[in-house]
CSV table of C-alpha atoms and ligand atoms in Angstrom, one decimal:
chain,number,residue,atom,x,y,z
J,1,UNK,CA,69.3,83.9,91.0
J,2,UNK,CA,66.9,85.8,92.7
J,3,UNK,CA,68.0,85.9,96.4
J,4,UNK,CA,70.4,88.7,97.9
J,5,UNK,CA,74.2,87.8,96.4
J,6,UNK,CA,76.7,88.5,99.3
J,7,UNK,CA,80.3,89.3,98.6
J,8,UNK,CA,80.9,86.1,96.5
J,9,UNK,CA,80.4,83.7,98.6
J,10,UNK,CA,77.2,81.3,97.8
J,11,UNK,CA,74.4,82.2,100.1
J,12,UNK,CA,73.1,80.6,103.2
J,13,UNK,CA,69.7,80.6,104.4
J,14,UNK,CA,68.1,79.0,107.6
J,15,UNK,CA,64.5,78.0,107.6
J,16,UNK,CA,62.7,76.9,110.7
J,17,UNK,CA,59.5,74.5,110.2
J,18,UNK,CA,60.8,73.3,106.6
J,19,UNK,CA,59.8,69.4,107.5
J,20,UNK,CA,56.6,70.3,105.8
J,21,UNK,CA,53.9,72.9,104.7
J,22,UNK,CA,54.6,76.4,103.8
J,23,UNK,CA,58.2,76.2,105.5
J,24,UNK,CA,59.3,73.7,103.5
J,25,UNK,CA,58.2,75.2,100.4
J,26,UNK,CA,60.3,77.8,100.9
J,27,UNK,CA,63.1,76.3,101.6
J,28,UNK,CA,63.1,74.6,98.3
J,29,UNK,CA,62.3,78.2,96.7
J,30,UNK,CA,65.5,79.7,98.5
J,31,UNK,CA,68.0,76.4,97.0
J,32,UNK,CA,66.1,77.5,93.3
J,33,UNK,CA,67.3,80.8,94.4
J,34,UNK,CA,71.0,79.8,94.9
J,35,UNK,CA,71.2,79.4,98.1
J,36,UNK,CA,72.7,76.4,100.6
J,37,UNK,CA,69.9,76.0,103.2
J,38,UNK,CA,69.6,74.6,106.8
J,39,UNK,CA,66.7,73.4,107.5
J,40,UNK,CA,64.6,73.0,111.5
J,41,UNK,CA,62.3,71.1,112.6
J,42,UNK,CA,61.6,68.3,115.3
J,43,UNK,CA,60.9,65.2,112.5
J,44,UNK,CA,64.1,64.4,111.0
J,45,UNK,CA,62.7,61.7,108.3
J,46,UNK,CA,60.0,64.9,106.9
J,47,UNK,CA,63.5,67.1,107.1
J,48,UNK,CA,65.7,64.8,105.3
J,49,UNK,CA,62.5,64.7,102.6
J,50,UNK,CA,63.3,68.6,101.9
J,51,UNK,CA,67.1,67.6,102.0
J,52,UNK,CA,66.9,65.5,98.7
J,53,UNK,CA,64.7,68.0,97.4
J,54,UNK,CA,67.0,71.1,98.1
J,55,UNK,CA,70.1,68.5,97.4
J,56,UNK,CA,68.6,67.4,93.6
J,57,UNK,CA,69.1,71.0,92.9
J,58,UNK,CA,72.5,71.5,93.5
J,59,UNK,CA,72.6,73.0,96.5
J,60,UNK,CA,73.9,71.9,100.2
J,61,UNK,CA,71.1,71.1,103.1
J,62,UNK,CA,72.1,70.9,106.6
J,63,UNK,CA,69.0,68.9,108.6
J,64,UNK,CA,69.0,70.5,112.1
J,65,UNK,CA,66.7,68.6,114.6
J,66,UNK,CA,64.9,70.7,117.4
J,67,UNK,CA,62.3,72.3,119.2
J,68,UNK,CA,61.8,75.8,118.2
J,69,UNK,CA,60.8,76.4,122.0
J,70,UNK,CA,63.5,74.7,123.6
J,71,UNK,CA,66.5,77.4,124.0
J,72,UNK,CA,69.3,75.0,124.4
J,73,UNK,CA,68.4,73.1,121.3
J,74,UNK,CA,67.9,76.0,119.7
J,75,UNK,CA,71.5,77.2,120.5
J,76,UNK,CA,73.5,74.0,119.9
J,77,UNK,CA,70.9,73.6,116.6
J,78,UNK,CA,72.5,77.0,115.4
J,79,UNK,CA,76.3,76.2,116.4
J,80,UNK,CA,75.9,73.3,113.8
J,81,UNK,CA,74.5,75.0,111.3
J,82,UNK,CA,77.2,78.2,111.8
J,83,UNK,CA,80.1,75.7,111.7
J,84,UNK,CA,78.0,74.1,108.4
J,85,UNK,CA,77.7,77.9,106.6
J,86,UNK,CA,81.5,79.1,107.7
J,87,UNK,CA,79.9,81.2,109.8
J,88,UNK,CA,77.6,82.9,107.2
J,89,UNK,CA,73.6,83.6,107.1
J,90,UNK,CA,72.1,85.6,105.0
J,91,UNK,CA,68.3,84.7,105.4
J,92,UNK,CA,66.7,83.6,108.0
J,93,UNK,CA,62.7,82.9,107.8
J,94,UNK,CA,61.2,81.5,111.1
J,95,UNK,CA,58.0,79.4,109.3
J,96,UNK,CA,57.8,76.6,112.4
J,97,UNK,CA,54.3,77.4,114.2
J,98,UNK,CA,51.3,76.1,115.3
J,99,UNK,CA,47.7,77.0,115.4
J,100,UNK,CA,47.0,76.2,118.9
J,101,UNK,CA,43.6,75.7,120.0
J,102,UNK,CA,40.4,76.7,117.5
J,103,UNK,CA,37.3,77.9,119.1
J,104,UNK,CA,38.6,77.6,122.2
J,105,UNK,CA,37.7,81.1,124.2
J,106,UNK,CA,39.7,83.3,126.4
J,107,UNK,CA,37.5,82.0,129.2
J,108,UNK,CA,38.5,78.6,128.0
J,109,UNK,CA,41.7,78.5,126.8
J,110,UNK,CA,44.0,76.5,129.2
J,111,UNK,CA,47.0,77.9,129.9
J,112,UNK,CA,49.4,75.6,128.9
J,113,UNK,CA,48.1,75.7,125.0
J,114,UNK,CA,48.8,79.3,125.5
J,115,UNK,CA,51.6,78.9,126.1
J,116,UNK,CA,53.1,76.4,123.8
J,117,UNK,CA,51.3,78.8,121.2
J,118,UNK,CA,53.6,81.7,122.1
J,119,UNK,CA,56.4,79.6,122.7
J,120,UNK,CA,56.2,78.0,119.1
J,121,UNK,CA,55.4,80.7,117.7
J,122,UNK,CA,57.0,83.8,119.4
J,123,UNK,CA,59.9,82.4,121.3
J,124,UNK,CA,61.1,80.2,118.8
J,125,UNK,CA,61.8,83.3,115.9
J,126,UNK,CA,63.4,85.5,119.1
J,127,UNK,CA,65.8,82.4,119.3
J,128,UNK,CA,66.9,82.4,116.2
J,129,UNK,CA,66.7,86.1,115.6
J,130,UNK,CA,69.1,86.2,118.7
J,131,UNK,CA,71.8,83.9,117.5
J,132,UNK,CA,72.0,85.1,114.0
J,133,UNK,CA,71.3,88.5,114.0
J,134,UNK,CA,74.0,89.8,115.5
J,135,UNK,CA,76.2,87.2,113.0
J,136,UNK,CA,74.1,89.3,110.1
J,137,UNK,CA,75.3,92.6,111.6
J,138,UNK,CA,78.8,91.7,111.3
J,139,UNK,CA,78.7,90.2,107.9
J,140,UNK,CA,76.8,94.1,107.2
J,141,UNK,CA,74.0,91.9,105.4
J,142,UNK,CA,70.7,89.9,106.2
J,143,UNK,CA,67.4,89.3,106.0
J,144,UNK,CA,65.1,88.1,108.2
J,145,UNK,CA,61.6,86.9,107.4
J,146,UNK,CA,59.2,85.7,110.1
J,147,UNK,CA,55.9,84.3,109.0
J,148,UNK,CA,53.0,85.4,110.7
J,149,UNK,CA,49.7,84.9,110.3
J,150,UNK,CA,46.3,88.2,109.1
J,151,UNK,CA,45.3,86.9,112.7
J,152,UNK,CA,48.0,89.2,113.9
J,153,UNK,CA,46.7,92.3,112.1
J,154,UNK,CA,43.4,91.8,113.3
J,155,UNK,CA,41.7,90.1,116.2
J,156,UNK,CA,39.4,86.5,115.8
J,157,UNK,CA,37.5,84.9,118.6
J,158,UNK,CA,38.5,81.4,119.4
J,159,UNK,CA,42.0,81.9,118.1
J,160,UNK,CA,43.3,84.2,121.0
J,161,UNK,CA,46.5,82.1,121.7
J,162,UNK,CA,47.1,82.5,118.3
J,163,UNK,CA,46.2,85.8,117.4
J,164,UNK,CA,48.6,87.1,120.2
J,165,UNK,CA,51.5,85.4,119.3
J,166,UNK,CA,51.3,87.0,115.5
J,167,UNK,CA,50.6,89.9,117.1
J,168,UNK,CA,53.9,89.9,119.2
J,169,UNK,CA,56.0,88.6,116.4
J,170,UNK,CA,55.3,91.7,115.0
J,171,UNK,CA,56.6,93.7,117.5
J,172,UNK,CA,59.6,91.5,118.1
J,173,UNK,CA,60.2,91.7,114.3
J,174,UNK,CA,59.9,95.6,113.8
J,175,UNK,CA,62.1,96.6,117.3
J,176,UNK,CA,64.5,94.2,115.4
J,177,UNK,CA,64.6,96.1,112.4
J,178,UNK,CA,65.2,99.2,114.1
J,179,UNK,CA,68.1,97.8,115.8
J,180,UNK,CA,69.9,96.0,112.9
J,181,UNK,CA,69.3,98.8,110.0
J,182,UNK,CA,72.5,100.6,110.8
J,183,UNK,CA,74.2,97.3,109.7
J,184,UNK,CA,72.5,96.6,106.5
J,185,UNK,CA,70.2,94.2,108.2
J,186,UNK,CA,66.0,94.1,107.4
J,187,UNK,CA,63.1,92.3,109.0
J,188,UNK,CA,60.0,92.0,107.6
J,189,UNK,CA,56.4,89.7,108.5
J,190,UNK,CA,54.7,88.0,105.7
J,191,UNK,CA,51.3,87.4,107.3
J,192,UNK,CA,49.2,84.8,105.4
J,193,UNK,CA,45.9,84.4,105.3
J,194,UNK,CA,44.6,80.2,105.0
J,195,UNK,CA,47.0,78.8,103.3
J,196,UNK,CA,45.9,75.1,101.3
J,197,UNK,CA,48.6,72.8,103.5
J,198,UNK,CA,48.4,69.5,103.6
J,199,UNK,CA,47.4,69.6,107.5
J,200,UNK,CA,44.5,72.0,106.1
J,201,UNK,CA,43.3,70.2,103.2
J,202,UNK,CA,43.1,67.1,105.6
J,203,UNK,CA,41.4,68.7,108.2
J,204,UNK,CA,38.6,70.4,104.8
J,205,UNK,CA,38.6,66.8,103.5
J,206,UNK,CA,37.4,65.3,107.0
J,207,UNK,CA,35.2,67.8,107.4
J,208,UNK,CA,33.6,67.1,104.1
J,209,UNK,CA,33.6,63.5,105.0
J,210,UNK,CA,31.7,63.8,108.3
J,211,UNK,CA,29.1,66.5,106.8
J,212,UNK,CA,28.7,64.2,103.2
J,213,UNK,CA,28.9,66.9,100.9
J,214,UNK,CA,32.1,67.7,98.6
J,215,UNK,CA,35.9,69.1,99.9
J,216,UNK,CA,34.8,71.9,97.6
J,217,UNK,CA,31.2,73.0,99.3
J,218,UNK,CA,33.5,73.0,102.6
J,219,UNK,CA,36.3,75.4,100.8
J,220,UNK,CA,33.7,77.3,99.5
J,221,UNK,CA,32.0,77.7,103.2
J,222,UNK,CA,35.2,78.6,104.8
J,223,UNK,CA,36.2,81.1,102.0
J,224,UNK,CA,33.4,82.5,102.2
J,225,UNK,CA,33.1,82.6,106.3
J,226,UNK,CA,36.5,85.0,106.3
J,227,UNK,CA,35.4,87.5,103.8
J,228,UNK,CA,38.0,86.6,101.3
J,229,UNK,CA,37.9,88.9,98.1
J,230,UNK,CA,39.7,87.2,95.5
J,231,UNK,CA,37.6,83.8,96.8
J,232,UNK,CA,40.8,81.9,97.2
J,233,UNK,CA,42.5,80.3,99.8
J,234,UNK,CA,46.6,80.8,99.4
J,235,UNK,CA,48.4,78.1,97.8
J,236,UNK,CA,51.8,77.7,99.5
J,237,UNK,CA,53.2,79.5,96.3
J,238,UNK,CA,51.7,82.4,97.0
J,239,UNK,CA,53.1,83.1,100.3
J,240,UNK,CA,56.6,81.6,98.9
J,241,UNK,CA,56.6,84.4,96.4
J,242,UNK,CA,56.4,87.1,99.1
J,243,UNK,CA,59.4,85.6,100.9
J,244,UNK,CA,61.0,85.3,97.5
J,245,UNK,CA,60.7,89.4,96.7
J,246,UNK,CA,62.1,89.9,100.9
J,247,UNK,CA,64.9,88.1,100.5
J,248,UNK,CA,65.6,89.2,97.3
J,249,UNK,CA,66.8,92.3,95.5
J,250,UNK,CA,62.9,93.8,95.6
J,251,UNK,CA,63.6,94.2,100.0
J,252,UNK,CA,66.9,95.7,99.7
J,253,UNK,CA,65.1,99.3,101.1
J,254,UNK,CA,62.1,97.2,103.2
J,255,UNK,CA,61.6,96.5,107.0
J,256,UNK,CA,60.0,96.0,109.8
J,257,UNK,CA,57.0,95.8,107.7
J,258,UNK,CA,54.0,93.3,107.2
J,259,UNK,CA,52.9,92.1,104.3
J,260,UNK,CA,49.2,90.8,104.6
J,261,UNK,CA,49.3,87.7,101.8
J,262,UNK,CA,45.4,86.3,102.4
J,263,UNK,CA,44.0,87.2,99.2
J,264,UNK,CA,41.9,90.5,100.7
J,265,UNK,CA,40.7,89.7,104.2
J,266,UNK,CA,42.4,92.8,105.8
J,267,UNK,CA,41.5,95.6,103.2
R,1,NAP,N1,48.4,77.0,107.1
R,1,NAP,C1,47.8,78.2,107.3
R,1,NAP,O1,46.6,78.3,106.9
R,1,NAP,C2,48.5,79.4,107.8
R,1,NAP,C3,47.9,80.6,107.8
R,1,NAP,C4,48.6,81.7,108.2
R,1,NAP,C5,49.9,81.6,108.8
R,1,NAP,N2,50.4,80.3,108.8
R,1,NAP,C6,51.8,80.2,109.4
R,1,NAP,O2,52.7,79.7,108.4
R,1,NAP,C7,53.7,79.0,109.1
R,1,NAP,C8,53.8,77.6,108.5
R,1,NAP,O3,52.5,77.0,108.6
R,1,NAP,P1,52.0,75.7,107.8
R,1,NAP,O4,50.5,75.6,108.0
R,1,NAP,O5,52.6,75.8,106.4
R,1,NAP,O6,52.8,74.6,108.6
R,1,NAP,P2,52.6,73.1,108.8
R,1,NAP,O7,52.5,72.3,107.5
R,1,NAP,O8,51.5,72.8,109.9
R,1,NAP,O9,54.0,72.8,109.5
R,1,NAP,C9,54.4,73.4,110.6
R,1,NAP,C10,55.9,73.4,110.6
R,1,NAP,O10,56.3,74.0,111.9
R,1,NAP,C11,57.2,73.1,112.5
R,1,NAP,N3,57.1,73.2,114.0
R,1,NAP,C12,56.0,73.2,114.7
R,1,NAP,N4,56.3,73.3,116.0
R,1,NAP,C13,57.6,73.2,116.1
R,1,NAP,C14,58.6,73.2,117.1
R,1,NAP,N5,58.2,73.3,118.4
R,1,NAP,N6,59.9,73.2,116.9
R,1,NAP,C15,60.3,73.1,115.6
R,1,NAP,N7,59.5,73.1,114.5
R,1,NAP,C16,58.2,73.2,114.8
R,1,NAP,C17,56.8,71.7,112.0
R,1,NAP,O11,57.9,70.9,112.1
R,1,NAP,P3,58.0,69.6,113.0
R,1,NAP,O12,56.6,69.0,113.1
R,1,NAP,O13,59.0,68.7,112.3
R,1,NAP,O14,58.6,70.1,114.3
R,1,NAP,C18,56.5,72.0,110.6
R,1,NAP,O15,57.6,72.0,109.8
R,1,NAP,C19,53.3,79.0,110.6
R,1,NAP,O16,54.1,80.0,111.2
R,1,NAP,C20,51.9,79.3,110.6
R,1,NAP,O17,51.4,79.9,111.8
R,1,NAP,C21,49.8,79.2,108.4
């Protein structure tokens, strides 16, 4: 088992946005780990998908249906899940986001994509963070993981929505850790570069489609258009493997740190 042991009890982790893509990866990766997992998200079919997944395992999955952005769903979401764990989390890693507009300048941007940007992306880990944090300090253990984005270390035209909410989630994320160190609590950012999602690999494929050349001339194109060092996009693994050392007995003595996964953008 690689995830933090508590005091006997099997471990409990939540993970927002684990109906598909990199959340639900990770989910997956924290029931390998030993832990019972509830799972968020708004699509309750995709989230019963990782359920048999996390439950052919061995573990326990609690499906929670709700809108990251919405604070009441949010809050009843988490009173289910609490009364699910016995009252227990140990990790919690906020995955649910959402690109938000691309290309789209500041000039253009409309203000409600803006704001469903930060409200997916920034509100919906403060949520969380502020429901179970404080149930982290009492246990004296936790870890929180939020997943942001290399846009959030650096800045990218047409992605300002974006860019700002990774930004802020960092800022949410290390005033956290300052607060909840005392109690034995970390909170850390994984910010991944591309990651090869099924929503991306659709979106290379139809781009391949509508230019007639192969999926891998438009992954070479796009690799090459964000200064990538190792030439790779990440694979879901890669950025599951980072969350994987947080939450495990390599971040016992790390927070409110970032972690750039993107396979040398920001150098
Ligand atoms: N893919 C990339 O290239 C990339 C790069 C850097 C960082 N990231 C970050 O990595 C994380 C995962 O991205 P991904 O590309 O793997 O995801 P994805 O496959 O697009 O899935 C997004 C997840 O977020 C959930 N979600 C979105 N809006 C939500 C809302 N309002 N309430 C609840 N859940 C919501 C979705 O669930 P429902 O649809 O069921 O609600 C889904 O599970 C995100 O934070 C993203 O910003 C991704």
């Amino acid at each position: 088992m690689n995830t933090l042991v508590n005091d006997g009890a099997r471990p409990v982790a939540l993970v927002t946005g684990a109906s598909s893509g990199t959340g639900r990866a990770i989910a997956i990766a924290m029931a390998e780990d030993g832990c019972d997992v509830g799972i968020l998200g708004r699509r309750t079919e995709a989230l019963e998908q990782t359920a048999l997944q996390i439950r052919a395992l061995g573990r326990r999955a609690c499906v929670l249906t709700a809108d990251v952005r919405d604070e009441q769903a949010v809050a009843a979401a988490v009173e289910v899940f609490l009364a699910w764990s016995g009252g227990r989390t140990d990790v919690l890693v906020n995955a649910a986001g959402i690109p938000g507009p691309l290309g789209a300048t500041v000039g253009e941007l409309n203000v409600s994509d803006f704001d469903a940007v930060m409200a997916t992306n920034l509100r919906g880990p403060f949520l969380t963070m502020s429901h179970l944090l404080p149930v982290m300090c009492r246990q004296g253990n936790g870890r929180v993981i939020n997943i942001g984005g290399n846009h959030g270390m650096r800045g990218r035209a047409g992605r300002a929505s974006y860019a700002s909410s990774k930004w802020a989630l960092r800022g949410l994320t290390r005033s956290a850790a300052l607060e909840v160190g005392p109690h034995g609590v970390t909170a850390n950012v994984v910010a991944p570069g591309a990651i090869a999602v099924d929503r991306m690999r659709q979106r290379w494929a139809d781009q391949a489609a509508a230019e007639g050349v192969s999926e891998e001339v438009i992954l070479e194109r796009y690799i090459q258009s964000l200064g990538v060092a190792l030439k790779r996009p990440n694979e879901t693994s890669d950025v599951v493997a980072t969350v994987r050392f947080l939450a495990g007995e390599g971040g016992r003595n790390i927070t409110g740190q970032e972690i750039v996964v993107d396979g040398g953008v920001i150098v």
